[in-house]
Amino acid sequence: MRKLIVSLSILASSACFLSAQDHTVLATSTTVEWGHYAADAKPAITVHSGDTVKMQTLSTCGPTDRLIARGVKREDIPVYNDEVYKNYPEKDKGPGGHILTGPVAIEEAEPGDVLEVQILKIDIDAPFACNSFGLHRGFLPMEFPYSRTRIIPLDREKMLAHFAPGIEIPLHPFFGSMGVAPGQGRVDSAPPFAHAGNMDNKELVAGTTLFIPVAAKGALFIAGDGHAGQGNGEVDITAMETFLTGTFKFVVHKQQPLLWPRAETPTHYITMGFSPDLKEATEHALREMIDFLVTEKHMSRDDAYMLSSVAVDLDITQLVDGNVGVHAMLPKSIFTKQK
């Protein structure tokens, strides 16, 4: 996937690589968007294609005083958490609940382009995570008609979460939400869609690349909803929520025919589907994979459909964000001849 996109636009973006710069966006009450992706959001920073941006993000675990009441040491909570909760304007919140850092505007990005987001590094910024479910929320709300929260200690040296005595979970940090602005207006941060957003895709760890169609000038990329790890489905509506800092490289590809987000890992190509209906989301992810095989692997549509049946895994990404998610995983290793 990346090979095709880069080959089509290498001339357009080569000048940007020559002058690429590094930037940092800290999480403050003036550099986050609370609960939305918005076409009219004021950029926290404006960069150029080829630049790298380090972005500090909050968790979804709540305000500092609530975390302390649940047994978290004050010194273990990043100090910017308190500042954001105290100073972000109440009138600007919503309609969703995620606190997302940015936007980062990429000067060259315009509607019809594709934004390539290389996820270079993800650091865990706190020694704990939280997991919660709440009344009327999650995949089984009728069986759990109450709320619960668990604080989960994280060993960042051994990269393990101590869920409970005798239960240790390997850490695989990723951002539950990464995306760009819609073409107009403001959209809820919860349901993922063409702008990417709250995908909750645990495959998008450091070393992977996300491709997002640009709908607004500058793209206006934001990220947050940090996870130390998650199971496919995210069934109680949260993962191991924590504070992350991500380092991203942005590359703009001019006028590319991409309507929905795609991704690439070192081992797989990924297409995605989002819909309120699980069957429709699955059909969407499969159709996107068939289109990928036709356009980028030069297969007939019949052969692409058959290859999808024998080699592609369709996984449930998440079941709890309004639009459920399904992602199709195509292993690169099956392609023994480069085209």
Coordinates of C-alpha atoms in Angstrom, one line a residue:
M1 CA 0.0 0.0 0.0
R2 CA 2.7 2.5 1.0
K3 CA 4.7 1.5 -2.1
L4 CA 2.0 2.6 -4.4
I5 CA 1.1 5.8 -2.7
V6 CA 4.7 6.9 -2.3
S7 CA 5.6 6.0 -5.9
L8 CA 2.8 8.2 -7.2
S9 CA 3.7 11.2 -5.2
I10 CA 7.5 11.0 -4.6
L11 CA 8.1 14.0 -6.7
A12 CA 5.5 16.1 -4.9
S13 CA 6.9 15.3 -1.5
S14 CA 10.6 15.0 -2.0
A15 CA 11.3 18.7 -1.4
C16 CA 9.6 18.4 2.0
F17 CA 11.9 15.6 3.2
L18 CA 14.9 17.8 2.5
S19 CA 13.8 20.4 5.1
A20 CA 12.0 18.2 7.5
Q21 CA 11.8 19.4 11.1
D22 CA 11.0 18.1 14.5
H23 CA 8.2 19.7 16.7
T24 CA 6.6 19.0 20.1
V25 CA 3.0 19.7 21.2
L26 CA 2.5 19.5 25.0
A27 CA -0.9 18.7 26.4
T28 CA -2.5 21.9 27.8
S29 CA -5.9 23.4 28.0
T30 CA -5.1 25.4 24.8
T31 CA -3.7 22.5 22.7
V32 CA -6.4 19.9 23.1
E33 CA -9.9 19.3 21.6
W34 CA -12.4 17.8 24.1
G35 CA -14.8 15.3 22.6
H36 CA -14.8 16.2 18.9
Y37 CA -13.0 16.4 15.6
A38 CA -13.8 19.8 14.0
A39 CA -13.1 21.4 10.6
D40 CA -12.9 24.9 12.2
A41 CA -10.6 23.9 15.1
K42 CA -7.6 26.3 15.7
P43 CA -4.4 24.4 15.1
A44 CA -2.1 23.9 18.0
I45 CA 0.8 23.9 15.5
T46 CA 1.3 24.1 11.8
V47 CA 4.0 21.9 10.2
H48 CA 5.0 20.8 6.7
S49 CA 4.8 17.4 5.0
G50 CA 7.8 15.4 6.1
D51 CA 7.9 16.9 9.6
T52 CA 7.9 14.9 12.8
V53 CA 5.7 15.9 15.8
K54 CA 5.9 14.6 19.3
M55 CA 2.5 14.8 21.0
Q56 CA 1.7 14.5 24.7
T57 CA -1.8 13.2 25.5
L58 CA -4.1 12.6 28.4
S59 CA -5.8 9.4 29.4
T60 CA -9.6 8.9 29.7
C61 CA -9.2 8.0 33.4
G62 CA -10.6 11.3 34.6
P63 CA -9.5 14.3 36.7
T64 CA -6.7 14.2 39.2
D65 CA -8.7 14.3 42.3
R66 CA -10.8 11.3 41.2
L67 CA -7.7 9.3 40.5
I68 CA -6.3 10.1 43.9
A69 CA -9.5 9.1 45.5
R70 CA -9.1 5.7 43.8
G71 CA -5.7 5.2 45.2
V72 CA -3.4 6.6 42.6
K73 CA -0.4 8.6 44.0
R74 CA -0.5 12.3 43.1
E75 CA 3.2 12.1 41.9
D76 CA 2.2 9.3 39.5
I77 CA -0.3 11.5 37.7
P78 CA 1.1 13.8 35.0
V79 CA 0.8 17.4 36.1
Y80 CA -0.8 18.5 32.9
N81 CA -3.9 16.4 33.6
D82 CA -5.0 18.8 36.4
E83 CA -4.4 21.9 34.3
V84 CA -6.4 20.7 31.3
Y85 CA -9.4 19.6 33.5
K86 CA -9.4 22.9 35.4
N87 CA -8.9 25.3 32.5
Y88 CA -10.5 23.9 29.3
P89 CA -13.6 26.0 28.5
E90 CA -16.8 24.2 29.4
K91 CA -18.6 25.7 26.4
D92 CA -16.1 24.0 24.0
K93 CA -16.6 20.5 25.3
G94 CA -18.4 17.7 23.5
P95 CA -20.3 16.0 22.1
G96 CA -18.0 13.1 23.0
G97 CA -15.7 12.6 26.0
H98 CA -12.2 12.1 24.7
I99 CA -9.5 14.7 25.3
L100 CA -7.4 14.7 22.2
T101 CA -4.2 16.6 21.6
G102 CA -3.9 18.9 18.6
P103 CA -4.9 19.7 15.9
V104 CA -1.7 19.5 14.0
A105 CA -2.2 21.3 10.7
I106 CA 0.0 20.1 7.8
E107 CA 0.5 23.1 5.5
E108 CA 0.3 21.1 2.2
A109 CA -2.8 19.1 3.0
E110 CA -6.0 19.8 1.1
P111 CA -9.2 18.0 0.5
G112 CA -8.7 15.1 -1.8
D113 CA -5.2 14.4 -0.5
V114 CA -4.1 11.5 1.7
L115 CA -2.3 12.0 5.0
E116 CA 0.3 9.3 5.7
V117 CA 0.9 9.1 9.5
Q118 CA 4.0 7.1 10.4
I119 CA 3.7 6.1 14.1
L120 CA 7.4 6.3 15.0
K121 CA 7.4 5.9 18.8
I122 CA 4.9 5.6 21.7
D123 CA 5.9 6.2 25.3
I124 CA 3.8 5.4 28.4
D125 CA 3.9 8.4 30.7
A126 CA 2.4 7.0 33.9
P127 CA 2.9 3.8 36.0
F128 CA -0.8 2.9 35.9
A129 CA -3.8 2.4 33.7
C130 CA -7.5 2.3 34.4
N131 CA -10.4 0.2 33.1
S132 CA -14.0 1.1 33.7
F133 CA -17.5 0.1 32.6
G134 CA -20.6 2.2 33.3
L135 CA -24.3 2.1 33.6
H136 CA -26.0 1.7 30.1
R137 CA -22.6 1.3 28.4
G138 CA -20.5 -1.5 27.1
F139 CA -21.5 -4.6 25.0
L140 CA -23.4 -6.3 27.8
P141 CA -25.2 -3.4 29.6
M142 CA -28.1 -5.5 30.7
E143 CA -25.8 -7.9 32.5
F144 CA -23.8 -5.2 34.3
P145 CA -26.3 -2.5 35.3
Y146 CA -23.8 -0.5 37.4
S147 CA -20.4 1.0 37.2
R148 CA -16.9 -0.2 38.2
T149 CA -13.3 1.1 37.8
R150 CA -10.1 -0.8 38.3
I151 CA -6.6 0.8 38.6
I152 CA -4.0 -1.4 36.9
P153 CA -0.3 -1.0 37.9
L154 CA 2.1 -0.9 34.9
D155 CA 5.7 -2.1 35.0
R156 CA 7.2 0.0 32.2
E157 CA 10.6 -1.7 32.4
K158 CA 9.2 -5.2 32.0
M159 CA 6.3 -3.9 29.8
L160 CA 3.7 -5.8 31.8
A161 CA 0.4 -4.8 33.4
H162 CA -0.4 -6.4 36.8
F163 CA -4.1 -6.9 36.3
A164 CA -4.5 -9.0 39.4
P165 CA -2.5 -11.5 41.4
G166 CA -1.4 -14.2 39.0
I167 CA -2.5 -12.2 35.9
E168 CA 0.1 -10.2 34.0
I169 CA -0.7 -8.7 30.5
P170 CA 2.0 -7.7 28.0
L171 CA 1.9 -4.0 27.2
H172 CA 1.3 -3.0 23.6
P173 CA 0.7 0.8 23.7
F174 CA -1.4 2.5 21.0
F175 CA -3.7 5.4 20.5
G176 CA -7.3 4.5 20.5
S177 CA -8.1 7.7 18.6
M178 CA -6.1 9.2 15.7
G179 CA -7.7 11.1 12.9
V180 CA -8.4 14.2 10.9
A181 CA -11.1 16.8 10.7
P182 CA -14.4 16.2 8.8
G183 CA -15.1 18.3 5.7
Q184 CA -17.3 20.6 7.7
G185 CA -18.6 21.1 11.2
R186 CA -17.9 19.1 14.3
V187 CA -18.3 15.3 14.8
D188 CA -18.5 13.3 18.0
S189 CA -15.1 11.8 19.1
A190 CA -16.7 8.4 19.8
P191 CA -17.8 6.8 16.5
P192 CA -15.0 6.1 14.0
F193 CA -15.7 6.9 10.4
A194 CA -14.0 8.1 7.2
H195 CA -11.9 10.6 9.2
A196 CA -10.5 7.6 11.2
G197 CA -10.9 8.8 14.8
N198 CA -11.8 6.5 17.6
M199 CA -10.8 3.3 15.8
D200 CA -9.5 1.5 18.9
N201 CA -7.4 -0.7 16.6
K202 CA -4.7 -2.4 18.6
E203 CA -2.6 -3.1 15.5
L204 CA -1.7 0.6 15.2
V205 CA 1.4 0.4 17.5
A206 CA 4.8 2.0 16.9
G207 CA 6.2 1.0 13.6
T208 CA 2.9 1.0 11.7
T209 CA 1.5 3.6 9.3
L210 CA -2.0 5.0 9.0
F211 CA -3.4 6.4 5.7
I212 CA -6.3 8.9 6.1
P213 CA -8.2 10.7 3.4
V214 CA -8.0 14.5 3.9
A215 CA -11.4 16.3 4.0
A216 CA -10.4 19.8 5.4
K217 CA -7.6 22.2 4.7
G218 CA -4.5 21.3 6.8
A219 CA -6.0 17.9 7.6
L220 CA -6.0 18.9 11.3
F221 CA -4.7 15.7 12.9
I222 CA -5.4 15.0 16.5
A223 CA -4.6 12.0 18.7
G224 CA -5.4 10.6 22.2
D225 CA -7.3 8.0 24.1
G226 CA -4.0 6.2 25.0
H227 CA -4.1 2.5 25.6
A228 CA -1.4 0.4 27.3
G229 CA -3.2 -2.6 25.7
Q230 CA -6.6 -3.9 24.7
G231 CA -8.4 -7.0 23.5
N232 CA -10.2 -7.0 20.2
G233 CA -13.8 -5.9 20.9
E234 CA -13.0 -3.6 23.8
V235 CA -16.2 -5.1 25.2
D236 CA -16.7 -3.1 28.5
I237 CA -16.0 0.2 26.5
T238 CA -12.5 0.9 27.8
A239 CA -9.1 -0.7 27.4
M240 CA -6.1 -0.2 29.7
E241 CA -6.4 3.5 29.5
T242 CA -3.3 5.5 30.2
F243 CA -1.2 8.6 29.4
L244 CA 0.9 8.3 26.2
T245 CA 3.3 10.5 24.2
G246 CA 3.4 9.7 20.5
T247 CA 5.9 10.6 17.9
F248 CA 4.4 10.9 14.4
K249 CA 5.8 11.7 10.9
F250 CA 3.4 13.3 8.5
V251 CA 3.6 12.9 4.7
V252 CA 1.0 14.5 2.4
H253 CA 0.2 12.6 -0.9
K254 CA -1.5 14.9 -3.3
Q255 CA -4.9 13.9 -4.9
Q256 CA -5.1 10.3 -4.0
P257 CA -8.2 8.1 -4.6
L258 CA -8.7 7.0 -1.0
L259 CA -12.1 7.3 0.7
W260 CA -11.6 5.3 3.9
P261 CA -8.6 4.9 6.3
R262 CA -6.2 2.1 5.7
A263 CA -3.0 1.0 7.5
E264 CA 0.2 -1.0 7.1
T265 CA 2.2 -2.8 9.6
P266 CA 5.6 -4.4 9.1
T267 CA 3.8 -7.7 8.4
H268 CA 0.2 -6.8 7.2
Y269 CA -1.9 -4.6 5.1
I270 CA -5.1 -3.5 6.9
T271 CA -8.4 -2.2 5.6
M272 CA -11.2 -1.1 7.9
G273 CA -15.0 -1.0 8.1
F274 CA -17.2 1.1 10.4
S275 CA -21.0 1.0 10.8
P276 CA -23.6 0.8 13.5
D277 CA -24.2 -2.7 12.1
L278 CA -21.5 -5.4 12.5
K279 CA -22.4 -7.2 9.3
E280 CA -22.2 -3.9 7.3
A281 CA -18.9 -3.0 8.9
T282 CA -17.6 -6.5 8.0
E283 CA -18.8 -6.1 4.4
H284 CA -17.1 -2.6 4.3
A285 CA -13.8 -3.9 5.5
L286 CA -13.9 -6.8 3.0
R287 CA -14.8 -4.6 0.1
E288 CA -12.0 -2.3 0.9
M289 CA -9.6 -5.3 1.0
I290 CA -10.8 -6.5 -2.4
D291 CA -10.4 -3.0 -3.8
F292 CA -6.9 -2.9 -2.4
L293 CA -6.0 -6.2 -4.0
V294 CA -7.4 -5.0 -7.4
T295 CA -5.8 -1.6 -7.4
E296 CA -2.5 -2.2 -5.7
K297 CA -1.8 -5.9 -6.3
H298 CA -3.3 -5.9 -9.8
M299 CA -5.6 -8.8 -9.3
S300 CA -8.9 -9.5 -10.9
R301 CA -11.9 -8.9 -8.7
D302 CA -12.7 -12.6 -8.7
D303 CA -9.2 -13.6 -7.6
A304 CA -9.2 -10.9 -4.9
Y305 CA -12.4 -12.2 -3.5
M306 CA -11.0 -15.7 -3.4
L307 CA -7.7 -14.6 -1.9
S308 CA -9.6 -12.8 0.8
S309 CA -11.4 -16.0 1.7
V310 CA -8.2 -18.1 2.0
A311 CA -5.7 -15.6 3.4
V312 CA -7.3 -12.6 5.0
D313 CA -8.4 -12.5 8.6
L314 CA -11.5 -10.4 9.5
D315 CA -11.2 -9.2 13.1
I316 CA -13.6 -7.3 15.3
T317 CA -11.9 -4.1 16.3
Q318 CA -14.4 -2.8 18.8
L319 CA -18.1 -3.3 19.5
V320 CA -18.8 -0.3 21.7
D321 CA -18.3 3.1 20.0
G322 CA -21.6 3.7 18.2
N323 CA -20.1 2.6 14.9
V324 CA -18.5 -0.8 15.5
G325 CA -15.2 -1.6 13.8
V326 CA -13.9 -4.5 11.8
H327 CA -10.5 -4.7 10.3
A328 CA -9.2 -7.0 7.5
M329 CA -5.6 -8.3 7.9
L330 CA -3.7 -9.4 4.8
P331 CA -0.2 -10.9 5.5
K332 CA 2.5 -9.5 3.3
S333 CA 4.4 -12.8 3.5
I334 CA 2.1 -14.5 1.0
F335 CA 3.4 -12.2 -1.8
T336 CA 6.6 -13.8 -3.1
K337 CA 7.0 -11.7 -6.2
Q338 CA 7.1 -7.9 -6.2
K339 CA 4.9 -6.1 -8.6

